Short mmCIF file of C-alpha atoms and ligand atoms in Angstrom, two decimals:
data_model
loop_
_atom_site.label_atom_id
_atom_site.label_comp_id
_atom_site.label_asym_id
_atom_site.label_seq_id
_atom_site.Cartn_x
_atom_site.Cartn_y
_atom_site.Cartn_z
CA UNK A 1 -38.27 -82.19 8.68
CA UNK A 2 -39.08 -86.11 8.54
CA UNK A 3 -39.75 -87.70 11.58
CA UNK A 4 -38.65 -91.11 10.96
CA UNK A 5 -37.14 -93.28 13.78
CA UNK A 6 -33.48 -94.41 12.18
CA UNK A 7 -32.45 -97.89 13.25
CA UNK A 8 -31.92 -98.28 16.28
CA UNK A 9 -28.37 -99.87 16.89
CA UNK A 10 -28.74 -102.91 18.94
CA UNK A 11 -26.54 -101.48 22.56
CA UNK A 12 -29.25 -98.62 22.18
CA UNK A 13 -32.57 -100.61 21.87
CA UNK A 14 -34.85 -100.72 25.01
CA UNK A 15 -34.78 -104.40 25.89
CA UNK A 16 -36.81 -104.48 29.37
CA UNK A 17 -38.32 -101.76 31.00
CA UNK A 18 -36.39 -100.50 34.08
CA UNK A 19 -38.27 -101.02 37.20
CA UNK A 20 -37.11 -98.63 40.00
CA UNK A 21 -39.42 -100.13 42.81
CA UNK A 22 -36.41 -99.10 45.69
CA UNK A 23 -35.08 -96.21 47.58
CA UNK A 24 -31.90 -96.18 49.43
CA UNK A 25 -32.26 -95.18 52.86
CA UNK A 26 -30.31 -95.55 56.28
CA UNK A 27 -28.32 -98.06 53.98
CA UNK A 28 -30.88 -99.74 52.97
CA UNK A 29 -32.44 -100.36 49.70
CA UNK A 30 -36.19 -100.20 51.17
CA UNK A 31 -38.88 -102.19 48.65
CA UNK A 32 -42.07 -99.61 47.65
CA UNK A 33 -44.84 -101.48 46.67
CA UNK A 34 -46.66 -98.41 46.88
CA UNK A 35 -47.93 -95.52 44.11
CA UNK A 36 -45.59 -95.54 41.30
CA UNK A 37 -44.92 -93.02 37.91
CA UNK A 38 -44.06 -93.84 34.53
CA UNK A 39 -40.79 -93.19 32.82
CA UNK A 40 -41.19 -91.93 29.24
CA UNK A 41 -39.02 -90.46 26.67
CA UNK A 42 -39.90 -88.34 23.84
CA UNK A 43 -38.49 -90.59 21.71
CA UNK A 44 -39.73 -92.38 19.69
CA UNK A 45 -38.82 -95.93 18.70
CA UNK A 46 -41.51 -97.17 16.16
CA UNK A 47 -41.94 -95.66 12.80
CA UNK A 48 -45.18 -94.25 13.66
CA UNK A 49 -44.22 -91.75 16.45
CA UNK A 50 -45.05 -92.65 19.78
CA UNK A 51 -43.24 -92.21 23.12
CA UNK A 52 -41.11 -95.39 24.50
CA UNK A 53 -42.54 -96.08 28.03
CA UNK A 54 -38.87 -96.29 29.60
CA UNK A 55 -39.78 -98.05 33.11
CA UNK A 56 -41.34 -96.69 36.38
CA UNK A 57 -40.95 -94.75 39.47
CA UNK A 58 -41.70 -94.70 42.63
CA UNK A 59 -44.10 -91.88 43.96
CA UNK A 60 -42.83 -91.67 47.85
CA UNK A 61 -44.55 -89.77 50.30
CA UNK A 62 -44.47 -87.80 53.14
CA UNK A 63 -44.14 -90.40 55.02
CA UNK A 64 -40.75 -91.45 52.90
CA UNK A 65 -39.23 -87.88 53.02
CA UNK A 66 -38.99 -87.89 56.85
CA UNK A 67 -37.32 -91.53 57.07
CA UNK A 68 -34.85 -90.32 54.34
CA UNK A 69 -34.43 -86.91 56.41
CA UNK A 70 -34.23 -88.60 59.89
CA UNK A 71 -31.79 -91.47 58.15
CA UNK A 72 -29.33 -88.65 57.51
CA UNK A 73 -29.89 -87.16 60.59
CA UNK A 74 -29.08 -90.15 62.54
CA UNK A 75 -26.12 -90.69 60.05
CA UNK A 76 -24.83 -87.04 60.96
CA UNK A 77 -25.68 -87.74 64.48
CA UNK A 78 -25.12 -84.38 66.04
CA UNK A 79 -21.76 -84.66 64.66
CA UNK A 80 -20.98 -87.45 66.55
CA UNK A 81 -21.76 -90.10 63.32
CA UNK A 82 -19.16 -92.56 61.96
CA UNK A 83 -19.08 -89.92 58.97
CA UNK A 84 -18.37 -86.49 59.86
CA UNK A 85 -16.03 -87.52 62.97
CA UNK A 86 -14.40 -89.77 59.88
CA UNK A 87 -10.28 -89.41 59.00
CA UNK A 88 -10.28 -87.78 55.65
CA UNK A 89 -8.15 -90.35 54.04
CA UNK A 90 -11.00 -92.55 54.76
CA UNK A 91 -13.80 -90.71 53.11
CA UNK A 92 -11.25 -90.77 50.61
CA UNK A 93 -11.20 -94.53 50.26
CA UNK A 94 -15.33 -94.73 50.48
CA UNK A 95 -15.10 -91.93 47.55
CA UNK A 96 -12.61 -93.94 45.40
CA UNK A 97 -14.86 -97.14 46.23
CA UNK A 98 -18.32 -95.23 44.66
CA UNK A 99 -16.32 -93.85 41.68
CA UNK A 100 -14.14 -97.18 40.90
CA UNK A 101 -17.46 -99.16 41.16
CA UNK A 102 -19.61 -96.25 39.26
CA UNK A 103 -16.56 -96.19 36.05
CA UNK A 104 -18.27 -100.11 35.75
CA UNK A 105 -21.86 -98.19 34.57
CA UNK A 106 -20.76 -95.68 32.29
CA UNK A 107 -22.50 -98.05 29.23
CA UNK A 108 -25.59 -97.99 31.02
CA UNK A 109 -25.56 -94.48 32.15
CA UNK A 110 -24.71 -93.14 28.73
CA UNK A 111 -27.25 -95.13 27.09
CA UNK A 112 -30.17 -93.84 29.49
CA UNK A 113 -29.13 -90.03 29.42
CA UNK A 114 -29.21 -90.67 25.50
CA UNK A 115 -33.13 -92.31 26.16
CA UNK A 116 -33.59 -89.70 28.61
CA UNK A 117 -33.06 -86.39 28.22
CA UNK A 118 -31.98 -87.23 24.48
CA UNK A 119 -28.70 -86.01 24.91
CA UNK A 120 -26.26 -86.73 21.44
CA UNK A 121 -24.06 -89.78 21.95
CA UNK A 122 -20.87 -87.82 22.53
CA UNK A 123 -21.81 -85.17 24.76
CA UNK A 124 -23.77 -88.66 27.29
CA UNK A 125 -20.29 -89.96 26.92
CA UNK A 126 -18.68 -86.34 27.90
CA UNK A 127 -20.93 -85.89 31.06
CA UNK A 128 -20.20 -89.45 32.02
CA UNK A 129 -16.55 -89.30 31.93
CA UNK A 130 -16.63 -85.32 33.17
CA UNK A 131 -18.34 -86.46 36.18
CA UNK A 132 -15.80 -88.86 37.08
CA UNK A 133 -13.42 -87.02 36.62
CA UNK A 134 -14.69 -84.19 38.70
CA UNK A 135 -15.34 -87.11 41.76
CA UNK A 136 -11.12 -88.05 41.03
CA UNK A 137 -9.58 -84.39 41.31
CA UNK A 138 -12.72 -83.26 43.80
CA UNK A 139 -10.41 -86.37 46.13
CA UNK A 140 -7.39 -84.46 44.92
CA UNK A 141 -8.51 -80.64 45.77
CA UNK A 142 -10.04 -82.36 49.19
CA UNK A 143 -6.08 -83.48 49.52
CA UNK A 144 -4.29 -80.74 48.91
CA UNK A 145 -6.90 -78.85 51.57
CA UNK A 146 -6.37 -81.41 54.29
CA UNK A 147 -2.33 -80.78 53.93
CA UNK A 148 -2.96 -77.23 53.59
CA UNK A 149 -4.53 -77.65 57.02
CA UNK A 150 -1.92 -80.75 58.60
CA UNK A 151 -0.62 -77.68 60.97
CA UNK A 152 -1.08 -75.80 63.88
CA UNK A 153 -0.53 -71.83 64.12
CA UNK A 154 0.28 -69.40 67.07
CA UNK A 155 -0.63 -66.23 67.26
CA UNK A 156 -1.28 -63.67 69.88
CA UNK A 157 -0.45 -67.03 72.77
CA UNK A 158 -3.08 -68.57 71.38
CA UNK A 159 -2.48 -71.88 69.35
CA UNK A 160 -5.25 -73.05 66.39
CA UNK A 161 -5.31 -75.66 64.59
CA UNK A 162 -8.07 -74.84 61.92
CA UNK A 163 -9.94 -76.93 59.53
CA UNK A 164 -12.81 -77.08 57.31
CA UNK A 165 -15.64 -79.34 58.79
CA UNK A 166 -19.17 -80.59 57.34
CA UNK A 167 -22.23 -78.51 57.53
CA UNK A 168 -24.87 -81.04 58.10
CA UNK A 169 -27.77 -82.35 56.55
CA UNK A 170 -28.16 -81.27 53.07
CA UNK A 171 -30.75 -81.57 50.83
CA UNK A 172 -29.57 -82.43 46.95
CA UNK A 173 -31.62 -81.23 43.87
CA UNK A 174 -30.49 -81.68 40.14
CA UNK A 175 -31.45 -80.57 37.16
CA UNK A 176 -32.50 -82.35 34.29
CA UNK A 177 -30.19 -81.26 31.35
CA UNK A 178 -27.22 -82.66 33.79
CA UNK A 179 -29.21 -85.28 35.87
CA UNK A 180 -25.52 -87.01 36.10
CA UNK A 181 -22.42 -84.16 36.13
CA UNK A 182 -24.70 -80.61 37.80
CA UNK A 183 -26.30 -82.89 40.43
CA UNK A 184 -22.61 -85.52 41.12
CA UNK A 185 -20.97 -81.73 41.36
CA UNK A 186 -23.24 -81.09 44.24
CA UNK A 187 -22.98 -84.34 45.84
CA UNK A 188 -19.76 -85.18 45.35
CA UNK A 189 -18.47 -82.38 47.55
CA UNK A 190 -21.09 -81.89 50.04
CA UNK A 191 -20.34 -85.87 50.68
CA UNK A 192 -16.66 -85.68 51.15
CA UNK A 193 -16.73 -82.49 53.37
CA UNK A 194 -18.46 -85.12 55.59
CA UNK A 195 -22.49 -84.12 55.47
CA UNK A 196 -25.05 -86.12 55.07
CA UNK A 197 -27.17 -86.32 52.35
CA UNK A 198 -30.40 -86.48 50.50
CA UNK A 199 -31.22 -86.17 47.27
CA UNK A 200 -34.02 -86.25 44.93
CA UNK A 201 -33.02 -86.47 41.04
CA UNK A 202 -33.68 -84.49 38.70
CA UNK A 203 -37.86 -84.73 36.75
CA UNK A 204 -36.07 -86.26 33.91
CA UNK A 205 -32.94 -88.26 33.46
CA UNK A 206 -34.01 -90.76 36.81
CA UNK A 207 -33.27 -94.12 35.92
CA UNK A 208 -29.84 -92.99 34.78
CA UNK A 209 -29.08 -93.44 38.93
CA UNK A 210 -30.81 -96.56 39.38
CA UNK A 211 -27.69 -98.51 38.21
CA UNK A 212 -25.61 -96.24 41.09
CA UNK A 213 -27.84 -96.74 43.81
CA UNK A 214 -26.02 -100.19 44.81
CA UNK A 215 -22.70 -98.57 44.86
CA UNK A 216 -24.02 -95.69 46.80
CA UNK A 217 -25.74 -98.09 48.87
CA UNK A 218 -21.54 -100.27 49.28
CA UNK A 219 -19.22 -97.38 49.27
CA UNK A 220 -20.66 -94.77 52.07
CA UNK A 221 -21.64 -95.75 55.45
CA UNK A 222 -25.29 -96.27 56.11
CA UNK A 223 -27.46 -93.15 55.98
CA UNK A 224 -25.25 -90.69 54.27
CA UNK A 225 -26.62 -90.88 51.58
CA UNK A 226 -30.74 -91.22 51.35
CA UNK A 227 -32.10 -91.42 47.54
CA UNK A 228 -35.70 -91.06 47.32
CA UNK A 229 -37.71 -90.50 44.30
CA UNK A 230 -41.11 -88.62 43.33
CA UNK A 231 -42.75 -84.94 42.79
CA UNK A 232 -41.26 -82.16 44.55
CA UNK A 233 -43.57 -80.16 46.62
CA UNK A 234 -44.54 -83.91 48.31
CA UNK A 235 -41.04 -84.62 49.25
CA UNK A 236 -38.80 -81.35 49.24
CA UNK A 237 -41.96 -79.50 51.57
CA UNK A 238 -42.17 -80.81 54.11
CA UNK A 239 -37.97 -81.49 54.36
CA UNK A 240 -36.99 -77.95 54.57
CA UNK A 241 -40.28 -77.41 56.93
CA UNK A 242 -38.30 -79.64 59.60
CA UNK A 243 -36.00 -76.73 59.48
CA UNK A 244 -33.56 -79.41 59.87
CA UNK A 245 -31.47 -78.86 56.88
CA UNK A 246 -28.22 -76.95 57.15
CA UNK A 247 -27.60 -76.81 53.23
CA UNK A 248 -30.38 -76.50 50.26
CA UNK A 249 -27.96 -77.44 47.66
CA UNK A 250 -29.59 -77.29 44.16
CA UNK A 251 -28.99 -76.83 40.30
CA UNK A 252 -32.55 -75.44 38.43
CA UNK A 253 -34.59 -72.31 38.26
CA UNK A 254 -35.27 -70.09 41.19
CA UNK A 255 -38.67 -70.12 41.55
CA UNK A 256 -37.93 -73.85 42.82
CA UNK A 257 -35.13 -72.51 44.88
CA UNK A 258 -37.20 -69.53 46.53
CA UNK A 259 -40.10 -71.81 47.44
CA UNK A 260 -37.92 -74.17 49.29
CA UNK A 261 -35.99 -71.14 50.77
CA UNK A 262 -39.13 -70.03 52.05
CA UNK A 263 -40.32 -73.03 53.79
CA UNK A 264 -37.61 -73.24 56.65
CA UNK A 265 -38.02 -71.85 59.58
CA UNK A 266 -34.29 -70.82 60.54
CA UNK A 267 -32.79 -68.41 57.75
CA UNK A 268 -29.85 -68.31 58.98
CA UNK A 269 -29.47 -72.23 59.58
CA UNK A 270 -29.99 -72.71 55.98
CA UNK A 271 -27.20 -72.06 53.52
CA UNK A 272 -27.32 -71.93 49.74
CA UNK A 273 -25.39 -73.52 47.15
CA UNK A 274 -27.66 -72.63 44.08
CA UNK A 275 -26.79 -72.34 40.28
CA UNK A 276 -29.88 -70.62 38.35
CA UNK A 277 -31.46 -69.50 35.10
CA UNK A 278 -29.08 -66.81 32.65
CA UNK A 279 -29.81 -65.17 29.82
CA UNK A 280 -26.44 -65.19 28.91
CA UNK A 281 -25.70 -62.87 26.26
CA UNK A 282 -23.24 -62.31 22.56
CA UNK A 283 -21.55 -59.32 21.61
CA UNK A 284 -20.26 -58.85 18.51
CA UNK A 285 -18.34 -55.84 18.05
CA UNK A 286 -17.91 -54.35 14.22
CA UNK A 287 -13.89 -56.15 14.09
CA UNK A 288 -15.02 -59.06 14.93
CA UNK A 289 -14.18 -62.36 13.11
CA UNK A 290 -17.32 -63.42 11.73
CA UNK A 291 -16.33 -67.06 11.21
CA UNK A 292 -15.12 -67.31 14.59
CA UNK A 293 -17.98 -65.54 16.12
CA UNK A 294 -20.90 -67.90 14.34
CA UNK A 295 -19.20 -71.35 14.81
CA UNK A 296 -18.92 -69.72 18.67
CA UNK A 297 -22.55 -68.73 18.35
CA UNK A 298 -23.69 -71.97 16.63
CA UNK A 299 -21.76 -74.21 19.78
CA UNK A 300 -22.99 -71.28 22.54
CA UNK A 301 -26.85 -71.46 21.66
CA UNK A 302 -27.71 -74.94 20.17
CA UNK A 303 -25.30 -77.22 22.37
CA UNK A 304 -27.70 -80.00 23.51
CA UNK A 305 -30.28 -77.69 21.62
CA UNK A 306 -29.82 -74.64 24.35
CA UNK A 307 -30.92 -76.66 27.09
CA UNK A 308 -27.85 -75.26 29.26
CA UNK A 309 -27.98 -72.82 31.86
CA UNK A 310 -24.34 -71.16 30.29
CA UNK A 311 -25.80 -71.32 26.60
CA UNK A 312 -26.14 -67.78 24.76
CA UNK A 313 -29.88 -67.04 25.37
CA UNK A 314 -29.60 -63.99 23.10
CA UNK A 315 -26.90 -62.44 20.66
CA UNK A 316 -26.05 -58.14 20.15
CA UNK A 317 -24.60 -57.43 16.98
CA UNK A 318 -23.29 -54.12 16.37
CA UNK A 319 -26.00 -52.78 13.19
CA UNK A 320 -22.74 -52.60 10.72
CA UNK A 321 -22.07 -56.33 10.63
CA UNK A 322 -25.56 -57.35 11.69
CA UNK A 323 -26.80 -58.68 8.49
CA UNK A 324 -23.59 -60.60 7.51
CA UNK A 325 -24.02 -61.77 10.93
CA UNK A 326 -27.48 -63.22 9.70
CA UNK A 327 -26.27 -64.46 6.50
CA UNK A 328 -23.47 -66.44 7.85
CA UNK A 329 -25.20 -67.88 10.54
CA UNK A 330 -28.75 -68.80 9.66
CA UNK A 331 -27.52 -70.80 7.18
CA UNK A 332 -25.25 -72.67 9.35
CA UNK A 333 -28.23 -72.73 11.48
CA UNK A 334 -29.89 -74.87 8.72
CA UNK A 335 -26.90 -77.14 8.44
CA UNK A 336 -27.60 -78.74 11.41
CA UNK A 337 -28.43 -82.34 11.54
CA UNK A 338 -31.83 -83.11 13.80
CA UNK A 339 -31.61 -87.31 15.17
CA UNK A 340 -31.85 -89.49 17.48
CA UNK A 341 -29.13 -89.44 20.02
CA UNK A 342 -26.94 -92.06 19.22
CA UNK A 343 -26.92 -90.66 15.22
CA UNK A 344 -23.65 -89.87 14.24
CA UNK A 345 -23.15 -86.15 13.25
CA UNK A 346 -26.44 -85.37 14.91
CA UNK A 347 -26.06 -81.73 16.69
CA UNK A 348 -30.22 -81.49 17.35
CA UNK A 349 -31.78 -83.97 19.23
CA UNK A 350 -35.82 -84.36 20.47
CA UNK A 351 -36.87 -82.06 23.19
CA UNK A 352 -37.29 -84.10 26.62
CA UNK A 353 -39.95 -81.63 27.94
CA UNK A 354 -43.53 -82.84 26.37
CA UNK A 355 -44.28 -79.48 26.09
CA UNK A 356 -41.37 -77.10 25.37
CA UNK A 357 -42.00 -77.36 21.50
CA UNK A 358 -45.30 -75.68 22.42
CA UNK A 359 -43.47 -73.25 24.18
CA UNK A 360 -41.07 -72.07 21.33
CA UNK A 361 -43.85 -71.49 19.26
CA UNK A 362 -45.19 -69.35 21.39
CA UNK A 363 -42.25 -67.15 22.05
CA UNK A 364 -41.80 -67.50 18.05
CA UNK A 365 -45.64 -66.57 17.45
CA UNK A 366 -44.79 -63.97 20.10
CA UNK A 367 -41.67 -62.03 18.14
CA UNK A 368 -43.22 -62.60 14.88
CA UNK A 369 -46.71 -60.28 15.93
CA UNK A 370 -44.37 -57.83 17.14
CA UNK A 371 -42.59 -57.90 14.12
CA UNK A 372 -39.06 -60.16 14.25
CA UNK A 373 -38.86 -62.19 11.10
CA UNK A 374 -37.65 -66.25 11.09
CA UNK A 375 -33.97 -65.24 8.93
CA UNK A 376 -33.22 -69.11 8.47
CA UNK A 377 -35.37 -71.80 6.53
CA UNK A 378 -35.96 -74.34 8.56
CA UNK A 379 -36.96 -72.07 11.35
CA UNK A 380 -40.20 -73.36 13.39
CA UNK A 381 -40.39 -76.57 11.46
CA UNK A 382 -41.92 -79.08 14.21
CA UNK A 383 -42.07 -82.52 14.48
CA UNK A 384 -44.14 -84.71 18.10
CA UNK A 385 -40.88 -84.07 19.52
CA UNK A 386 -39.13 -80.76 18.35
CA UNK A 387 -39.20 -77.96 16.77
CA UNK A 388 -36.36 -76.81 14.26
CA UNK A 389 -34.26 -73.82 15.89
CA UNK A 390 -35.72 -70.41 14.45
CA UNK A 391 -33.07 -67.43 13.80
CA UNK A 392 -35.18 -64.51 14.65
CA UNK A 393 -34.63 -60.44 14.15
CA UNK A 394 -34.73 -58.01 14.77
CA UNK A 395 -35.85 -58.63 18.03
CA UNK A 396 -36.81 -56.15 20.35
CA UNK A 397 -36.95 -55.72 24.68
CA UNK A 398 -41.14 -56.28 24.50
CA UNK A 399 -40.56 -59.21 22.75
CA UNK A 400 -40.89 -62.85 25.44
CA UNK A 401 -37.66 -64.04 23.44
CA UNK A 402 -35.67 -61.23 25.31
CA UNK A 403 -37.12 -61.65 28.65
CA UNK A 404 -37.88 -65.06 29.22
CA UNK A 405 -35.00 -67.54 29.33
CA UNK A 406 -35.67 -70.04 26.18
CA UNK A 407 -34.08 -73.01 28.31
CA UNK A 408 -34.28 -74.34 24.43
CA UNK A 409 -33.54 -74.24 20.55
CA UNK A 410 -34.48 -70.38 19.48
CA UNK A 411 -31.90 -67.74 18.62
CA UNK A 412 -32.91 -64.07 19.26
CA UNK A 413 -30.67 -61.58 17.65
CA UNK A 414 -30.86 -58.23 18.80
CA UNK A 415 -29.10 -55.11 16.12
CA UNK A 416 -26.80 -52.35 18.20
CA UNK A 417 -26.04 -49.06 17.39
CA UNK A 418 -23.86 -47.80 20.70
CA UNK A 419 -22.11 -50.45 23.21
CA UNK A 420 -23.85 -49.22 26.04
CA UNK A 421 -27.40 -50.66 24.74
CA UNK A 422 -26.21 -53.89 25.68
CA UNK A 423 -24.99 -52.94 28.47
CA UNK A 424 -27.65 -51.37 29.98
CA UNK A 425 -29.68 -54.14 29.46
CA UNK A 426 -27.20 -56.59 31.24
CA UNK A 427 -27.10 -53.78 33.77
CA UNK A 428 -31.28 -54.24 34.24
CA UNK A 429 -31.12 -58.16 33.54
CA UNK A 430 -32.25 -59.86 36.61
CA UNK A 431 -29.03 -62.79 35.36
CA UNK A 432 -25.38 -62.06 35.36
CA UNK A 433 -23.35 -65.46 35.12
CA UNK A 434 -21.46 -64.97 31.85
CA UNK A 435 -21.01 -63.21 28.76
CA UNK A 436 -19.62 -63.85 25.33
CA UNK A 437 -17.28 -60.93 23.43
CA UNK A 438 -16.76 -60.80 19.91
CA UNK A 439 -13.87 -58.49 18.74
CA UNK A 440 -10.24 -58.00 17.88
CA UNK A 441 -9.08 -54.19 18.71
CA UNK A 442 -7.59 -53.75 22.72
CA UNK A 443 -8.60 -50.10 22.65
CA UNK A 444 -12.24 -51.33 22.51
CA UNK A 445 -12.18 -54.56 24.34
CA UNK A 446 -9.93 -53.27 27.54
CA UNK A 447 -12.71 -50.82 28.89
CA UNK A 448 -15.68 -53.79 28.06
CA UNK A 449 -13.91 -56.17 29.67
CA UNK A 450 -13.67 -53.79 32.47
CA UNK A 451 -16.85 -53.45 32.79
CA UNK A 452 -18.78 -57.04 31.87
CA UNK A 453 -16.71 -58.11 34.34
CA UNK A 454 -18.69 -55.87 37.29
CA UNK A 455 -21.98 -57.51 35.44
CA UNK A 456 -21.47 -61.10 35.22
CA UNK A 457 -18.63 -63.84 36.27
CA UNK A 458 -16.95 -64.40 33.35
CA UNK A 459 -16.60 -63.39 30.09
CA UNK A 460 -15.60 -65.27 27.13
CA UNK A 461 -13.40 -63.26 25.21
CA UNK A 462 -14.25 -64.81 21.35
CA UNK A 463 -15.51 -67.80 22.71
CA UNK A 464 -18.48 -68.83 23.82
CA UNK A 465 -19.48 -69.58 27.58
CA UNK A 466 -19.73 -73.08 29.35
CA UNK A 467 -18.80 -73.78 32.87
CA UNK A 468 -15.70 -76.33 31.83
CA UNK A 469 -12.89 -76.54 32.38
CA UNK A 470 -14.57 -77.57 35.95
CA UNK A 471 -11.57 -76.14 37.79
CA UNK A 472 -12.67 -72.53 37.47
CA UNK A 473 -14.99 -70.76 39.35
CA UNK A 474 -19.00 -70.91 38.13
CA UNK A 475 -21.07 -68.98 39.95
CA UNK A 476 -23.12 -65.98 38.51
CA UNK A 477 -24.46 -62.38 40.42
CA UNK A 478 -28.40 -61.88 40.86
CA UNK A 479 -30.67 -64.24 40.38
CA UNK A 480 -28.36 -66.84 38.31
CA UNK A 481 -26.39 -68.43 41.38
CA UNK A 482 -25.72 -68.62 45.45
CA UNK A 483 -21.80 -69.71 45.86
CA UNK A 484 -19.17 -71.22 43.63
CA UNK A 485 -18.94 -74.18 42.51
CA UNK A 486 -15.72 -75.69 40.88
CA UNK A 487 -13.29 -78.53 41.90
CA UNK A 488 -12.14 -76.66 44.27
CA UNK A 489 -14.50 -73.66 45.71
CA UNK A 490 -17.22 -76.59 46.02
CA UNK A 491 -15.10 -78.10 49.10
CA UNK A 492 -15.13 -74.96 50.35
CA UNK A 493 -19.21 -74.42 49.55
CA UNK A 494 -20.45 -77.38 51.81
CA UNK A 495 -17.80 -76.63 54.61
CA UNK A 496 -17.68 -74.36 57.26
CA UNK A 497 -13.85 -73.62 58.99
CA UNK A 498 -14.05 -75.19 62.09
CA UNK A 499 -10.75 -75.35 64.82
CA UNK A 500 -8.90 -75.81 67.68
CA UNK A 501 -7.59 -73.21 69.91
CA UNK A 502 -5.28 -73.73 73.28
CA UNK A 503 -3.37 -71.07 74.86
CA UNK A 504 0.06 -71.90 74.62
CA UNK A 505 1.28 -72.94 77.86
CA UNK A 506 3.11 -76.33 79.20
CA UNK A 507 -0.46 -77.77 80.42
CA UNK A 508 -1.94 -77.35 76.76
CA UNK A 509 0.90 -78.37 74.94
CA UNK A 510 1.73 -81.45 76.48
CA UNK A 511 -1.88 -82.36 75.84
CA UNK A 512 -1.70 -81.05 72.34
CA UNK A 513 1.88 -82.80 71.87
CA UNK A 514 -0.05 -85.93 73.16
CA UNK A 515 -3.42 -86.04 70.82
CA UNK A 516 -0.78 -85.65 68.30
CA UNK A 517 1.36 -88.76 69.13
CA UNK A 518 -0.99 -91.00 69.95
CA UNK A 519 -3.24 -90.37 66.40
CA UNK A 520 -6.27 -90.32 68.87
CA UNK A 521 -8.28 -87.17 67.10
CA UNK A 522 -9.36 -87.60 63.64
CA UNK A 523 -9.83 -84.50 63.68
CA UNK A 524 -6.35 -83.04 64.95
CA UNK A 525 -3.75 -84.50 63.08
CA UNK A 526 -0.50 -82.97 61.16
CA UNK A 527 -0.05 -86.36 59.12
CA UNK A 528 0.10 -85.55 55.56
CA UNK A 529 -1.63 -87.88 53.11
CA UNK A 530 0.06 -88.36 49.87
O1 LIG B 601 -26.90 -76.12 32.84
C1 LIG B 601 -25.76 -75.63 33.11
C2 LIG B 601 -24.58 -76.06 32.82
O2 LIG B 601 -23.63 -75.99 33.85
C3 LIG B 601 -23.77 -75.88 31.35
O3 LIG B 601 -22.75 -76.48 32.29
O4 LIG B 601 -21.21 -75.11 29.62
O5 LIG B 601 -20.66 -77.16 30.83
O6 LIG B 601 -22.38 -77.19 29.16
P1 LIG B 601 -21.91 -76.52 30.71
#
């Protein structure tokens, strides 16, 4: 495999370094003169391979973590803050202002997505556009929730005005594979519901937040959004130890989620919204349309080099069709073009984690040592920033590639005789996000679907696994998730039902009527937001 750097189009060239020398706390972009860390891309911009320096970010310390926490606490102000008490429609105005400003930064963010995490151009554009759509959809969903609450109920002589209110201060941590979209799928609903937020960008995909800092600063009241940079251990640990965080919102791995959760001294105060690892299987039945299954498995295993929590991470194929599937699948894997993100037709791109090729190599070596073969010609070819996906077969349970979430380009194929084999494996697995089921006969599919829906949270029929469309519930069982995200569900996850109740008598009725007529409460309102 060649490593030659194709010419970089002018609009994607790195012409200057991005020095992020401030962080957002208490509505101020505070200048930072302390320790910084260099941000490198694993993409080379020279003929001889060399990682590209993109810029620097602050390495804030415990003191700054504390000031971000104080800022968020002050903005919430024990429930009295401007933001948590603000009228729904005014919060929507702020969010709309933010998204309008964000849209003007598309080119900068897309370019940084390509350089920082190696996502190809169409997928980087999609990540940005999908996030913008997510914000607009969230606004609409919130309006609907508000409309549904714009009323009084009466039961057993008690009137109730029930709404959803914020939970408090949210610590928000996103993953490097969707540093914009997944982070914002937590941040945006958390904010719009009236919470205040401390947000630390992911380990890769940090600089792409810089173009949005001013929009955060100018769209929301001070202290509502706080953006900090540095190591999770240094920043997130003391914030959690304070016991003042109400929600841990994290998309990443369960190890970090467990570690952070365990730091919080008040377990019952802490709500969690977590999207974690998965090992989504594909199951290919004897009557499956193999061409369709191959295409869906290519997309499912290798979109963004397999660095997706929803990626297909193990393929079970019935023994009667496994040979044919492997032949067609391996052929197609080798047709995928590797290159830099902006190159036309590129499907496989440099891996942002420097140590990922070596890790994938370890998985391959372990599998080969235990009896698997690499089926495709290019499988395992290594360059400085990539390892070409290897199709491994036959894979068995003792192999690391079967047990670990590879989160990268390597594809284990397991042959089965009896459908109970994959079902047993799924039941034993620590994960339970999604499955892809390939087949046609409804009498075979029906009992399987009825079982699989109890093992995972989305059964994709003759389709690869994926999160979208974002209006659908995104969740998982066991170690795969905590809480449910979708445009609508996320608004629920970041809020709690809270209400005003009063006994039905003339005295209270007069007060309620006056509250409504004079529109003096932002909570008690039967106004219908159009
Ligand atoms: O990393 C996990 C993402 O939620 C996957 O989202 O299925 O849209 O790629 P996606």
